Amino acid sequence: CSKGTVACSKGTVACSKGTVACSKGTVACSKGTVACSKGTVACSKGTVACSKGTVACSKGTVACSKGTVACSKGTVACSKGTVACSKGTVACSKGTVTCSKGTVACSKGTVACSKGTRQSQHYSVTICC
Protein backbone atom coordinates (compact mmCIF):
# COMPACT_ATOMS: atom_id res chain seq x y z
CA CYS A 1 0.00 0.00 0.00
CA SER A 2 1.21 3.50 -0.85
CA LYS A 3 2.05 6.07 1.85
CA GLY A 4 -1.02 7.33 3.74
CA THR A 5 -2.94 4.14 2.92
CA VAL A 6 -3.95 1.56 5.50
CA ALA A 7 -2.42 -1.89 5.30
CA CYS A 8 -4.99 -4.21 3.75
CA SER A 9 -5.09 -7.98 4.22
CA LYS A 10 -4.44 -10.34 1.29
CA GLY A 11 -7.18 -10.42 -1.31
CA THR A 12 -8.68 -7.16 -0.02
CA VAL A 13 -9.05 -3.99 -2.02
CA ALA A 14 -6.51 -1.20 -1.36
CA CYS A 15 -8.33 1.09 1.05
CA SER A 16 -7.40 4.78 1.28
CA LYS A 17 -6.69 6.31 4.72
CA GLY A 18 -9.82 6.74 6.80
CA THR A 19 -11.62 3.97 4.90
CA VAL A 20 -12.70 0.69 6.48
CA ALA A 21 -11.06 -2.52 5.29
CA CYS A 22 -13.55 -4.41 3.12
CA SER A 23 -13.51 -8.15 2.50
CA LYS A 24 -12.73 -9.56 -0.98
CA GLY A 25 -15.43 -8.90 -3.56
CA THR A 26 -16.90 -6.07 -1.50
CA VAL A 27 -17.08 -2.45 -2.56
CA ALA A 28 -14.66 0.03 -0.97
CA CYS A 29 -16.71 1.51 1.86
CA SER A 30 -15.99 5.02 3.11
CA LYS A 31 -15.60 5.61 6.86
CA GLY A 32 -18.91 5.61 8.70
CA THR A 33 -20.52 3.42 6.03
CA VAL A 34 -21.65 -0.15 6.61
CA ALA A 35 -19.77 -2.92 4.81
CA CYS A 36 -21.99 -4.18 2.02
CA SER A 37 -21.78 -7.62 0.49
CA LYS A 38 -20.97 -8.05 -3.24
CA GLY A 39 -23.80 -6.98 -5.53
CA THR A 40 -25.40 -4.85 -2.84
CA VAL A 41 -25.82 -1.11 -3.05
CA ALA A 42 -23.52 1.02 -0.90
CA CYS A 43 -25.70 2.03 2.02
CA SER A 44 -24.88 5.17 4.02
CA LYS A 45 -24.56 4.94 7.83
CA GLY A 46 -27.91 4.48 9.53
CA THR A 47 -29.37 2.86 6.41
CA VAL A 48 -30.39 -0.79 6.25
CA ALA A 49 -28.39 -3.14 4.07
CA CYS A 50 -30.52 -3.90 1.00
CA SER A 51 -30.38 -7.13 -0.96
CA LYS A 52 -29.37 -7.11 -4.65
CA GLY A 53 -31.92 -5.48 -6.92
CA THR A 54 -33.58 -3.65 -4.05
CA VAL A 55 -33.79 0.09 -3.72
CA ALA A 56 -31.62 1.82 -1.12
CA CYS A 57 -34.00 2.15 1.80
CA SER A 58 -33.57 4.96 4.33
CA LYS A 59 -33.69 4.09 8.05
CA GLY A 60 -37.22 3.35 9.22
CA THR A 61 -38.33 2.29 5.73
CA VAL A 62 -39.30 -1.28 4.91
CA ALA A 63 -37.11 -3.23 2.51
CA CYS A 64 -39.10 -3.81 -0.66
CA SER A 65 -38.54 -6.70 -3.04
CA LYS A 66 -37.36 -6.09 -6.63
CA GLY A 67 -39.97 -4.43 -8.80
CA THR A 68 -41.93 -3.13 -5.83
CA VAL A 69 -42.44 0.50 -5.03
CA ALA A 70 -40.46 1.97 -2.14
CA CYS A 71 -42.97 1.93 0.70
CA SER A 72 -42.64 4.41 3.56
CA LYS A 73 -42.88 3.15 7.17
CA GLY A 74 -46.43 2.20 8.09
CA THR A 75 -47.37 1.62 4.45
CA VAL A 76 -48.22 -1.78 3.05
CA ALA A 77 -45.86 -3.37 0.54
CA CYS A 78 -47.56 -3.09 -2.84
CA SER A 79 -46.99 -5.48 -5.71
CA LYS A 80 -45.60 -4.21 -9.02
CA GLY A 81 -48.09 -2.13 -10.97
CA THR A 82 -50.22 -1.41 -7.91
CA VAL A 83 -50.79 2.01 -6.47
CA ALA A 84 -48.95 2.87 -3.24
CA CYS A 85 -51.67 2.51 -0.62
CA SER A 86 -51.41 4.42 2.66
CA LYS A 87 -51.85 2.53 5.95
CA GLY A 88 -55.43 1.45 6.54
CA THR A 89 -56.25 1.52 2.83
CA VAL A 90 -57.04 -1.58 0.82
CA ALA A 91 -54.54 -2.65 -1.84
CA CYS A 92 -56.09 -1.93 -5.22
CA SER A 93 -55.29 -3.85 -8.37
CA LYS A 94 -53.62 -2.15 -11.34
CA GLY A 95 -55.77 0.44 -13.05
CA THR A 96 -58.19 0.88 -10.16
CA VAL A 97 -58.88 3.90 -8.03
CA THR A 98 -57.31 4.32 -4.60
CA CYS A 99 -60.02 3.08 -2.25
CA SER A 100 -60.30 4.40 1.29
CA LYS A 101 -60.58 2.00 4.26
CA GLY A 102 -63.89 0.18 4.31
CA THR A 103 -64.34 0.59 0.58
CA VAL A 104 -64.46 -2.30 -1.84
CA ALA A 105 -61.78 -2.66 -4.51
CA CYS A 106 -63.41 -1.35 -7.66
CA SER A 107 -62.64 -2.56 -11.15
CA LYS A 108 -61.23 -0.13 -13.73
CA GLY A 109 -63.74 2.47 -14.88
CA THR A 110 -66.13 2.08 -11.97
CA VAL A 111 -66.80 4.50 -9.16
CA ALA A 112 -65.50 3.92 -5.62
CA CYS A 113 -68.48 2.45 -3.79
CA SER A 114 -68.62 2.66 -0.01
CA LYS A 115 -68.84 -0.57 2.01
CA GLY A 116 -72.30 -2.07 2.17
CA THR A 117 -73.39 -0.70 -1.20
CA ARG A 118 -73.51 -2.50 -4.50
CA GLN A 119 -72.80 -1.47 -8.04
CA SER A 120 -75.66 -1.13 -10.49
CA GLN A 121 -75.80 -0.32 -14.19
CA HIS A 122 -78.40 2.36 -14.92
CA TYR A 123 -78.56 3.86 -18.40
CA SER A 124 -74.90 3.02 -19.02
CA VAL A 125 -73.91 4.82 -15.81
CA THR A 126 -72.49 2.92 -12.85
CA ILE A 127 -74.07 4.02 -9.59
CA CYS A 128 -73.82 2.90 -5.95
CA CYS A 129 -77.03 1.94 -4.27
CSV table of N, CA and C in Angstrom, one decimal:
chain,number,residue,atom,x,y,z
A,1,CYS,N,0.8,-1.2,0.0
A,1,CYS,CA,0.0,0.0,0.0
A,1,CYS,C,0.9,1.3,0.0
A,2,SER,N,0.5,2.2,-0.8
A,2,SER,CA,1.2,3.5,-0.8
A,2,SER,C,1.1,4.3,0.5
A,3,LYS,N,2.0,5.3,0.6
A,3,LYS,CA,2.0,6.1,1.9
A,3,LYS,C,0.7,6.8,2.1
A,4,GLY,N,0.3,6.7,3.4
A,4,GLY,CA,-1.0,7.3,3.7
A,4,GLY,C,-2.2,6.4,3.5
A,5,THR,N,-1.9,5.1,3.2
A,5,THR,CA,-2.9,4.1,2.9
A,5,THR,C,-2.8,3.1,4.0
A,6,VAL,N,-4.0,2.6,4.5
A,6,VAL,CA,-4.0,1.6,5.5
A,6,VAL,C,-3.5,0.2,4.9
A,7,ALA,N,-2.9,-0.6,5.7
A,7,ALA,CA,-2.4,-1.9,5.3
A,7,ALA,C,-3.6,-2.8,5.2
A,8,CYS,N,-3.8,-3.3,4.0
A,8,CYS,CA,-5.0,-4.2,3.8
A,8,CYS,C,-4.6,-5.7,3.7
A,9,SER,N,-5.4,-6.6,4.2
A,9,SER,CA,-5.1,-8.0,4.2
A,9,SER,C,-5.1,-8.5,2.8
A,10,LYS,N,-4.5,-9.7,2.6
A,10,LYS,CA,-4.4,-10.3,1.3
A,10,LYS,C,-5.8,-10.6,0.7
A,11,GLY,N,-5.9,-10.2,-0.6
A,11,GLY,CA,-7.2,-10.4,-1.3
A,11,GLY,C,-8.2,-9.4,-1.0
A,12,THR,N,-7.8,-8.3,-0.4
A,12,THR,CA,-8.7,-7.2,0.0
A,12,THR,C,-8.3,-6.0,-0.9
A,13,VAL,N,-9.3,-5.2,-1.2
A,13,VAL,CA,-9.0,-4.0,-2.0
A,13,VAL,C,-8.2,-3.0,-1.3
A,14,ALA,N,-7.4,-2.2,-2.0
A,14,ALA,CA,-6.5,-1.2,-1.4
A,14,ALA,C,-7.4,-0.1,-0.9
A,15,CYS,N,-7.4,0.1,0.4
A,15,CYS,CA,-8.3,1.1,1.0
A,15,CYS,C,-7.6,2.4,1.4
A,16,SER,N,-8.0,3.5,1.0
A,16,SER,CA,-7.4,4.8,1.3
A,16,SER,C,-7.5,5.1,2.8
A,17,LYS,N,-6.7,6.0,3.3
A,17,LYS,CA,-6.7,6.3,4.7
A,17,LYS,C,-8.1,6.8,5.1
A,18,GLY,N,-8.5,6.3,6.3
A,18,GLY,CA,-9.8,6.7,6.8
A,18,GLY,C,-11.0,5.9,6.2
A,19,THR,N,-10.6,4.8,5.5
A,19,THR,CA,-11.6,4.0,4.9
A,19,THR,C,-11.5,2.6,5.6
A,20,VAL,N,-12.7,2.0,5.8
A,20,VAL,CA,-12.7,0.7,6.5
A,20,VAL,C,-12.2,-0.4,5.5
A,21,ALA,N,-11.6,-1.4,6.1
A,21,ALA,CA,-11.1,-2.5,5.3
A,21,ALA,C,-12.2,-3.4,4.9
A,22,CYS,N,-12.4,-3.6,3.6
A,22,CYS,CA,-13.5,-4.4,3.1
A,22,CYS,C,-13.1,-5.8,2.7
A,23,SER,N,-13.9,-6.8,2.9
A,23,SER,CA,-13.5,-8.2,2.5
A,23,SER,C,-13.5,-8.3,1.0
A,24,LYS,N,-12.9,-9.3,0.5
A,24,LYS,CA,-12.7,-9.6,-1.0
A,24,LYS,C,-14.1,-9.6,-1.7
A,25,GLY,N,-14.2,-8.9,-2.8
A,25,GLY,CA,-15.4,-8.9,-3.6
A,25,GLY,C,-16.5,-7.9,-3.0
A,26,THR,N,-16.0,-7.1,-2.1
A,26,THR,CA,-16.9,-6.1,-1.5
A,26,THR,C,-16.5,-4.7,-2.0
A,27,VAL,N,-17.4,-3.8,-2.1
A,27,VAL,CA,-17.1,-2.5,-2.6
A,27,VAL,C,-16.3,-1.7,-1.5
A,28,ALA,N,-15.4,-0.8,-1.9
A,28,ALA,CA,-14.7,0.0,-1.0
A,28,ALA,C,-15.6,1.0,-0.2
A,29,CYS,N,-15.7,0.8,1.1
A,29,CYS,CA,-16.7,1.5,1.9
A,29,CYS,C,-16.0,2.7,2.6
A,30,SER,N,-16.6,3.9,2.4
A,30,SER,CA,-16.0,5.0,3.1
A,30,SER,C,-16.3,4.9,4.6
A,31,LYS,N,-15.5,5.7,5.4
A,31,LYS,CA,-15.6,5.6,6.9
A,31,LYS,C,-17.0,6.0,7.3
A,32,GLY,N,-17.6,5.3,8.2
A,32,GLY,CA,-18.9,5.6,8.7
A,32,GLY,C,-20.0,5.0,7.8
A,33,THR,N,-19.6,4.1,6.9
A,33,THR,CA,-20.5,3.4,6.0
A,33,THR,C,-20.5,1.9,6.3
A,34,VAL,N,-21.6,1.3,6.3
A,34,VAL,CA,-21.6,-0.2,6.6
A,34,VAL,C,-21.0,-0.9,5.5
A,35,ALA,N,-20.4,-2.0,5.8
A,35,ALA,CA,-19.8,-2.9,4.8
A,35,ALA,C,-20.9,-3.7,4.1
A,36,CYS,N,-20.9,-3.5,2.8
A,36,CYS,CA,-22.0,-4.2,2.0
A,36,CYS,C,-21.4,-5.4,1.3
A,37,SER,N,-22.2,-6.4,1.2
A,37,SER,CA,-21.8,-7.6,0.5
A,37,SER,C,-21.8,-7.4,-1.0
A,38,LYS,N,-21.1,-8.2,-1.8
A,38,LYS,CA,-21.0,-8.0,-3.2
A,38,LYS,C,-22.3,-8.0,-3.9
A,39,GLY,N,-22.5,-7.1,-4.8
A,39,GLY,CA,-23.8,-7.0,-5.5
A,39,GLY,C,-24.9,-6.2,-4.8
A,40,THR,N,-24.5,-5.6,-3.7
A,40,THR,CA,-25.4,-4.8,-2.8
A,40,THR,C,-25.1,-3.4,-3.0
A,41,VAL,N,-26.1,-2.5,-2.9
A,41,VAL,CA,-25.8,-1.1,-3.1
A,41,VAL,C,-25.1,-0.6,-1.8
A,42,ALA,N,-24.2,0.4,-2.0
A,42,ALA,CA,-23.5,1.0,-0.9
A,42,ALA,C,-24.5,1.8,-0.1
A,43,CYS,N,-24.7,1.4,1.2
A,43,CYS,CA,-25.7,2.0,2.0
A,43,CYS,C,-25.0,3.0,3.0
A,44,SER,N,-25.5,4.2,3.1
A,44,SER,CA,-24.9,5.2,4.0
A,44,SER,C,-25.2,4.7,5.5
A,45,LYS,N,-24.4,5.3,6.4
A,45,LYS,CA,-24.6,4.9,7.8
A,45,LYS,C,-26.0,5.2,8.3
A,46,GLY,N,-26.5,4.3,9.0
A,46,GLY,CA,-27.9,4.5,9.5
A,46,GLY,C,-28.9,4.0,8.5
A,47,THR,N,-28.5,3.4,7.4
A,47,THR,CA,-29.4,2.9,6.4
A,47,THR,C,-29.3,1.4,6.4
A,48,VAL,N,-30.4,0.7,6.2
A,48,VAL,CA,-30.4,-0.8,6.2
A,48,VAL,C,-29.7,-1.3,5.0
A,49,ALA,N,-29.0,-2.5,5.2
A,49,ALA,CA,-28.4,-3.1,4.1
A,49,ALA,C,-29.5,-3.8,3.2
A,50,CYS,N,-29.5,-3.4,1.9
A,50,CYS,CA,-30.5,-3.9,1.0
A,50,CYS,C,-30.0,-5.0,0.1
A,51,SER,N,-30.8,-6.0,-0.1
A,51,SER,CA,-30.4,-7.1,-1.0
A,51,SER,C,-30.3,-6.7,-2.4
A,52,LYS,N,-29.6,-7.4,-3.2
A,52,LYS,CA,-29.4,-7.1,-4.7
A,52,LYS,C,-30.7,-6.9,-5.4
A,53,GLY,N,-30.7,-5.8,-6.1
A,53,GLY,CA,-31.9,-5.5,-6.9
A,53,GLY,C,-33.0,-4.8,-6.1
A,54,THR,N,-32.6,-4.4,-4.9
A,54,THR,CA,-33.6,-3.6,-4.1
A,54,THR,C,-33.2,-2.2,-4.0
A,55,VAL,N,-34.1,-1.3,-3.8
A,55,VAL,CA,-33.8,0.1,-3.7
A,55,VAL,C,-33.1,0.4,-2.4
A,56,ALA,N,-32.3,1.4,-2.4
A,56,ALA,CA,-31.6,1.8,-1.1
A,56,ALA,C,-32.7,2.4,-0.2
A,57,CYS,N,-32.9,1.8,0.9
A,57,CYS,CA,-34.0,2.2,1.8
A,57,CYS,C,-33.4,3.0,2.9
A,58,SER,N,-34.0,4.1,3.2
A,58,SER,CA,-33.6,5.0,4.3
A,58,SER,C,-34.0,4.3,5.6
A,59,LYS,N,-33.4,4.7,6.7
A,59,LYS,CA,-33.7,4.1,8.1
A,59,LYS,C,-35.2,4.3,8.4
A,60,GLY,N,-35.8,3.3,8.9
A,60,GLY,CA,-37.2,3.4,9.2
A,60,GLY,C,-38.1,3.1,8.0
A,61,THR,N,-37.5,2.6,6.9
A,61,THR,CA,-38.3,2.3,5.7
A,61,THR,C,-38.2,0.8,5.5
A,62,VAL,N,-39.3,0.2,5.1
A,62,VAL,CA,-39.3,-1.3,4.9
A,62,VAL,C,-38.5,-1.6,3.6
A,63,ALA,N,-37.8,-2.7,3.7
A,63,ALA,CA,-37.1,-3.2,2.5
A,63,ALA,C,-38.1,-3.9,1.5
A,64,CYS,N,-38.1,-3.3,0.3
A,64,CYS,CA,-39.1,-3.8,-0.7
A,64,CYS,C,-38.4,-4.7,-1.7
A,65,SER,N,-39.1,-5.8,-2.1
A,65,SER,CA,-38.5,-6.7,-3.0
A,65,SER,C,-38.4,-6.0,-4.4
A,66,LYS,N,-37.6,-6.6,-5.3
A,66,LYS,CA,-37.4,-6.1,-6.6
A,66,LYS,C,-38.7,-5.9,-7.4
A,67,GLY,N,-38.8,-4.7,-8.0
A,67,GLY,CA,-40.0,-4.4,-8.8
A,67,GLY,C,-41.1,-3.9,-8.0
A,68,THR,N,-40.9,-3.6,-6.7
A,68,THR,CA,-41.9,-3.1,-5.8
A,68,THR,C,-41.6,-1.7,-5.5
A,69,VAL,N,-42.6,-0.9,-5.3
A,69,VAL,CA,-42.4,0.5,-5.0
A,69,VAL,C,-41.8,0.6,-3.6
A,70,ALA,N,-41.0,1.7,-3.4
A,70,ALA,CA,-40.5,2.0,-2.1
A,70,ALA,C,-41.6,2.4,-1.2
A,71,CYS,N,-41.8,1.7,-0.2
A,71,CYS,CA,-43.0,1.9,0.7
A,71,CYS,C,-42.5,2.6,2.0
A,72,SER,N,-43.0,3.7,2.3
A,72,SER,CA,-42.6,4.4,3.6
A,72,SER,C,-43.1,3.6,4.8
A,73,LYS,N,-42.5,3.9,5.9
A,73,LYS,CA,-42.9,3.1,7.2
A,73,LYS,C,-44.4,3.3,7.5
A,74,GLY,N,-45.0,2.2,7.8
A,74,GLY,CA,-46.4,2.2,8.1
A,74,GLY,C,-47.3,2.1,6.9
A,75,THR,N,-46.6,1.8,5.7
A,75,THR,CA,-47.4,1.6,4.5
A,75,THR,C,-47.2,0.2,4.0
A,76,VAL,N,-48.3,-0.4,3.5
A,76,VAL,CA,-48.2,-1.8,3.0
A,76,VAL,C,-47.3,-1.9,1.8
A,77,ALA,N,-46.7,-3.1,1.7
A,77,ALA,CA,-45.9,-3.4,0.5
A,77,ALA,C,-46.8,-3.7,-0.6
A,78,CYS,N,-46.7,-2.9,-1.7
A,78,CYS,CA,-47.6,-3.1,-2.8
A,78,CYS,C,-46.8,-3.9,-3.9
A,79,SER,N,-47.6,-4.7,-4.6
A,79,SER,CA,-47.0,-5.5,-5.7
A,79,SER,C,-46.8,-4.6,-6.9
A,80,LYS,N,-45.9,-5.0,-7.8
A,80,LYS,CA,-45.6,-4.2,-9.0
A,80,LYS,C,-46.9,-3.8,-9.8
A,81,GLY,N,-47.0,-2.6,-10.2
A,81,GLY,CA,-48.1,-2.1,-11.0
A,81,GLY,C,-49.3,-1.8,-10.1
A,82,THR,N,-49.1,-1.8,-8.8
A,82,THR,CA,-50.2,-1.4,-7.9
A,82,THR,C,-49.9,0.0,-7.3
A,83,VAL,N,-51.0,0.7,-7.1
A,83,VAL,CA,-50.8,2.0,-6.5
A,83,VAL,C,-50.3,1.9,-5.0
A,84,ALA,N,-49.5,2.9,-4.6
A,84,ALA,CA,-48.9,2.9,-3.2
A,84,ALA,C,-50.1,3.3,-2.3
A,85,CYS,N,-50.5,2.3,-1.5
A,85,CYS,CA,-51.7,2.5,-0.6
A,85,CYS,C,-51.2,2.9,0.8
A,86,SER,N,-51.8,4.0,1.3
A,86,SER,CA,-51.4,4.4,2.7
A,86,SER,C,-52.0,3.4,3.7
A,87,LYS,N,-51.4,3.5,4.9
A,87,LYS,CA,-51.8,2.5,6.0
A,87,LYS,C,-53.3,2.6,6.2
A,88,GLY,N,-54.0,1.5,6.3
A,88,GLY,CA,-55.4,1.5,6.5
A,88,GLY,C,-56.2,1.6,5.3
A,89,THR,N,-55.6,1.5,4.1
A,89,THR,CA,-56.2,1.5,2.8
A,89,THR,C,-56.1,0.2,2.1
A,90,VAL,N,-57.1,-0.3,1.5
A,90,VAL,CA,-57.0,-1.6,0.8
A,90,VAL,C,-56.1,-1.5,-0.4
A,91,ALA,N,-55.4,-2.6,-0.7
A,91,ALA,CA,-54.5,-2.6,-1.8
A,91,ALA,C,-55.4,-2.8,-3.1
A,92,CYS,N,-55.3,-1.9,-4.0
A,92,CYS,CA,-56.1,-1.9,-5.2
A,92,CYS,C,-55.3,-2.5,-6.4
A,93,SER,N,-56.0,-3.3,-7.2
A,93,SER,CA,-55.3,-3.9,-8.4
A,93,SER,C,-55.0,-2.8,-9.4
A,94,LYS,N,-54.1,-3.1,-10.3
A,94,LYS,CA,-53.6,-2.2,-11.3
A,94,LYS,C,-54.8,-1.6,-12.1
A,95,GLY,N,-54.8,-0.2,-12.3
A,95,GLY,CA,-55.8,0.4,-13.1
A,95,GLY,C,-57.0,0.8,-12.3
A,96,THR,N,-57.0,0.6,-11.0
A,96,THR,CA,-58.2,0.9,-10.2
A,96,THR,C,-57.9,2.1,-9.3
A,97,VAL,N,-59.0,2.7,-8.8
A,97,VAL,CA,-58.9,3.9,-8.0
A,97,VAL,C,-58.4,3.5,-6.6
A,98,THR,N,-57.8,4.5,-6.0
A,98,THR,CA,-57.3,4.3,-4.6
A,98,THR,C,-58.5,4.3,-3.7
A,99,CYS,N,-58.8,3.2,-3.1
A,99,CYS,CA,-60.0,3.1,-2.3
A,99,CYS,C,-59.7,3.3,-0.8
A,100,SER,N,-60.5,4.1,-0.1
A,100,SER,CA,-60.3,4.4,1.3
A,100,SER,C,-60.7,3.2,2.1
A,101,LYS,N,-60.3,3.1,3.4
A,101,LYS,CA,-60.6,2.0,4.3
A,101,LYS,C,-62.1,1.8,4.4
A,102,GLY,N,-62.5,0.5,4.3
A,102,GLY,CA,-63.9,0.2,4.3
A,102,GLY,C,-64.6,0.3,3.0
A,103,THR,N,-63.8,0.5,1.9
A,103,THR,CA,-64.3,0.6,0.6
A,103,THR,C,-63.9,-0.6,-0.2
A,104,VAL,N,-64.8,-1.1,-1.0
A,104,VAL,CA,-64.5,-2.3,-1.8
A,104,VAL,C,-63.5,-1.9,-2.9
A,105,ALA,N,-62.7,-2.9,-3.4
A,105,ALA,CA,-61.8,-2.7,-4.5
A,105,ALA,C,-62.6,-2.6,-5.8
A,106,CYS,N,-62.6,-1.5,-6.5
A,106,CYS,CA,-63.4,-1.4,-7.7
A,106,CYS,C,-62.6,-1.7,-8.9
A,107,SER,N,-63.3,-2.3,-9.9
A,107,SER,CA,-62.6,-2.6,-11.1
A,107,SER,C,-62.4,-1.3,-11.9
A,108,LYS,N,-61.6,-1.3,-12.9
A,108,LYS,CA,-61.2,-0.1,-13.7
A,108,LYS,C,-62.5,0.5,-14.4
A,109,GLY,N,-62.6,1.8,-14.3
A,109,GLY,CA,-63.7,2.5,-14.9
A,109,GLY,C,-65.0,2.6,-14.0
A,110,THR,N,-64.9,2.0,-12.8
A,110,THR,CA,-66.1,2.1,-12.0
A,110,THR,C,-65.9,3.1,-10.8
A,111,VAL,N,-66.9,3.5,-10.3
A,111,VAL,CA,-66.8,4.5,-9.2
A,111,VAL,C,-66.4,3.8,-7.9
A,112,ALA,N,-65.8,4.5,-6.9
A,112,ALA,CA,-65.5,3.9,-5.6
A,112,ALA,C,-66.8,3.9,-4.8
A,113,CYS,N,-67.2,2.7,-4.5
A,113,CYS,CA,-68.5,2.4,-3.8
A,113,CYS,C,-68.2,2.2,-2.3
A,114,SER,N,-68.9,2.9,-1.4
A,114,SER,CA,-68.6,2.7,0.0
A,114,SER,C,-69.1,1.3,0.4
A,115,LYS,N,-68.5,0.8,1.5
A,115,LYS,CA,-68.8,-0.6,2.0
A,115,LYS,C,-70.3,-0.7,2.3
A,116,GLY,N,-70.9,-1.8,1.9
A,116,GLY,CA,-72.3,-2.1,2.2
A,116,GLY,C,-73.2,-1.6,1.0
A,117,THR,N,-72.6,-1.1,0.0
A,117,THR,CA,-73.4,-0.7,-1.2
A,117,THR,C,-73.0,-1.6,-2.4
A,118,ARG,N,-73.8,-1.7,-3.3
A,118,ARG,CA,-73.5,-2.5,-4.5
A,118,ARG,C,-73.5,-1.7,-5.8
A,119,GLN,N,-72.9,-2.2,-6.8
A,119,GLN,CA,-72.8,-1.5,-8.0
A,119,GLN,C,-74.0,-1.8,-8.9
A,120,SER,N,-74.5,-0.9,-9.6
A,120,SER,CA,-75.7,-1.1,-10.5
A,120,SER,C,-75.5,-0.3,-11.8
A,121,GLN,N,-75.8,-1.0,-12.9
A,121,GLN,CA,-75.8,-0.3,-14.2
A,121,GLN,C,-77.2,0.3,-14.4
A,122,HIS,N,-77.2,1.6,-14.7
A,122,HIS,CA,-78.4,2.4,-14.9
A,122,HIS,C,-78.2,3.3,-16.1
A,123,TYR,N,-78.7,3.0,-17.2
A,123,TYR,CA,-78.6,3.9,-18.4
A,123,TYR,C,-77.1,4.1,-18.7
A,124,SER,N,-76.3,3.0,-18.7
A,124,SER,CA,-74.9,3.0,-19.0
A,124,SER,C,-74.1,3.8,-18.0
A,125,VAL,N,-74.6,4.1,-16.9
A,125,VAL,CA,-73.9,4.8,-15.8
A,125,VAL,C,-73.8,3.9,-14.6
A,126,THR,N,-72.6,3.7,-14.0
A,126,THR,CA,-72.5,2.9,-12.8
A,126,THR,C,-72.8,3.8,-11.6
A,127,ILE,N,-73.7,3.3,-10.8
A,127,ILE,CA,-74.1,4.0,-9.6
A,127,ILE,C,-73.9,3.1,-8.4
A,128,CYS,N,-73.9,3.7,-7.2
A,128,CYS,CA,-73.8,2.9,-6.0
A,128,CYS,C,-75.2,3.0,-5.3
A,129,CYS,N,-75.7,1.9,-4.9
A,129,CYS,CA,-77.0,1.9,-4.3
A,129,CYS,C,-77.1,1.0,-3.1
